[in-house]
Amino acid sequence: MFPVKIDVQEKKTLHIIWDDKTESLIPLAVLRRNCPCAYCVTERLNRLPSYIPLMSTAQRTLRDIKPVGTYAIQLYWQDDHDDGIYNYEFLKELEKKE
């Protein structure tokens, strides 16, 4: 499984076309809320169950997407957060989340 094309649709959704001709549509808010970097994972683990995440526009706006080897992409957010490396399997899992 390898992306053939990745783009952002309407500034709200990551659109991926895979080499098996399937497509994934993942809301940017879902990507940010599930950032796999160590800082964000720790933040999620330490939250109270009643926590409601609020995100600024900058936290939900992508400024760049770069490949990481042949297994992942790195997302660069408008608020300068860029530590998350999203492997392709994780992206396929996220397409099922809302």
Coordinates of C-alpha atoms in Angstrom, one line a residue:
M1 CA 0.0 0.0 0.0
F2 CA 1.6 3.2 -1.2
P3 CA 0.0 6.6 -2.0
V4 CA 0.0 7.6 -5.7
K5 CA -1.4 11.1 -5.0
I6 CA -2.0 13.2 -1.8
D7 CA -3.7 16.5 -1.7
V8 CA -5.9 18.6 0.5
Q9 CA -9.5 19.2 -0.5
E10 CA -11.3 22.4 0.4
K11 CA -8.8 23.1 3.1
K12 CA -10.6 20.5 5.3
T13 CA -9.8 17.0 4.1
L14 CA -6.7 15.0 3.2
H15 CA -7.4 13.1 0.0
I16 CA -5.2 10.1 -0.7
I17 CA -5.3 7.9 -3.8
W18 CA -3.5 4.5 -3.1
D19 CA -1.7 2.3 -5.5
D20 CA -4.5 -0.3 -5.3
K21 CA -6.8 2.5 -6.7
T22 CA -8.7 2.9 -3.4
E23 CA -9.1 6.4 -2.0
S24 CA -9.0 7.8 1.6
L25 CA -10.7 11.0 2.8
I26 CA -9.5 12.0 6.2
P27 CA -10.7 15.3 7.9
L28 CA -7.7 17.4 8.9
A29 CA -9.2 17.8 12.4
V30 CA -9.1 14.0 12.8
L31 CA -5.4 14.0 11.7
R32 CA -4.5 16.6 14.1
R33 CA -6.5 15.1 17.0
N34 CA -4.6 11.8 16.4
C35 CA -1.1 13.2 15.9
P36 CA 1.3 10.4 16.5
C37 CA 4.2 12.5 17.9
A38 CA 5.4 11.7 21.4
Y39 CA 4.1 15.0 22.8
C40 CA 0.6 14.6 21.5
V41 CA 0.3 10.9 22.5
T42 CA 1.4 11.8 26.0
E43 CA -1.2 14.7 26.1
R44 CA -4.0 12.3 25.0
L45 CA -3.0 9.6 27.6
N46 CA -3.0 12.2 30.5
R47 CA -6.4 13.8 29.7
L48 CA -9.4 13.4 31.8
P49 CA -12.3 11.5 30.3
S50 CA -14.3 14.7 30.3
Y51 CA -11.8 16.6 28.1
I52 CA -13.2 18.2 25.0
P53 CA -10.5 19.2 22.5
L54 CA -10.8 22.6 21.0
M55 CA -8.5 23.5 18.0
S56 CA -7.7 26.8 16.5
T57 CA -7.8 27.3 12.8
A58 CA -4.0 27.2 12.7
Q59 CA -4.1 23.8 14.4
R60 CA -6.4 22.5 11.7
T61 CA -4.6 24.1 8.7
L62 CA -1.9 22.3 6.8
R63 CA 1.0 24.3 5.3
D64 CA 2.9 21.3 3.8
I65 CA 3.1 17.6 3.4
K66 CA 6.4 15.7 2.9
P67 CA 7.2 12.0 2.4
V68 CA 9.2 10.2 5.0
G69 CA 11.0 7.4 3.2
T70 CA 8.7 4.9 1.6
Y71 CA 6.4 4.4 4.6
A72 CA 4.9 7.6 5.9
I73 CA 4.2 11.4 5.5
Q74 CA 5.0 14.2 7.8
L75 CA 2.4 16.9 8.2
Y76 CA 3.4 20.6 8.8
W77 CA 0.6 22.5 10.5
Q78 CA 0.1 26.3 10.3
D79 CA 0.8 26.6 14.1
D80 CA 4.3 25.2 13.4
H81 CA 3.6 21.8 14.9
D82 CA 5.4 19.3 12.6
D83 CA 6.6 16.4 14.8
G84 CA 4.0 13.8 13.8
I85 CA 5.0 11.1 11.3
Y86 CA 1.9 9.4 9.9
N87 CA 2.7 5.9 8.5
Y88 CA 0.5 4.6 5.7
E89 CA -1.2 1.9 7.8
F90 CA -2.1 4.6 10.5
L91 CA -3.6 6.8 7.8
K92 CA -5.8 3.9 6.6
E93 CA -7.0 3.4 10.2
L94 CA -7.7 7.1 10.6
E95 CA -10.0 7.2 7.5
K96 CA -12.5 5.2 9.6
K97 CA -12.4 7.6 12.5
E98 CA -14.7 10.6 12.9

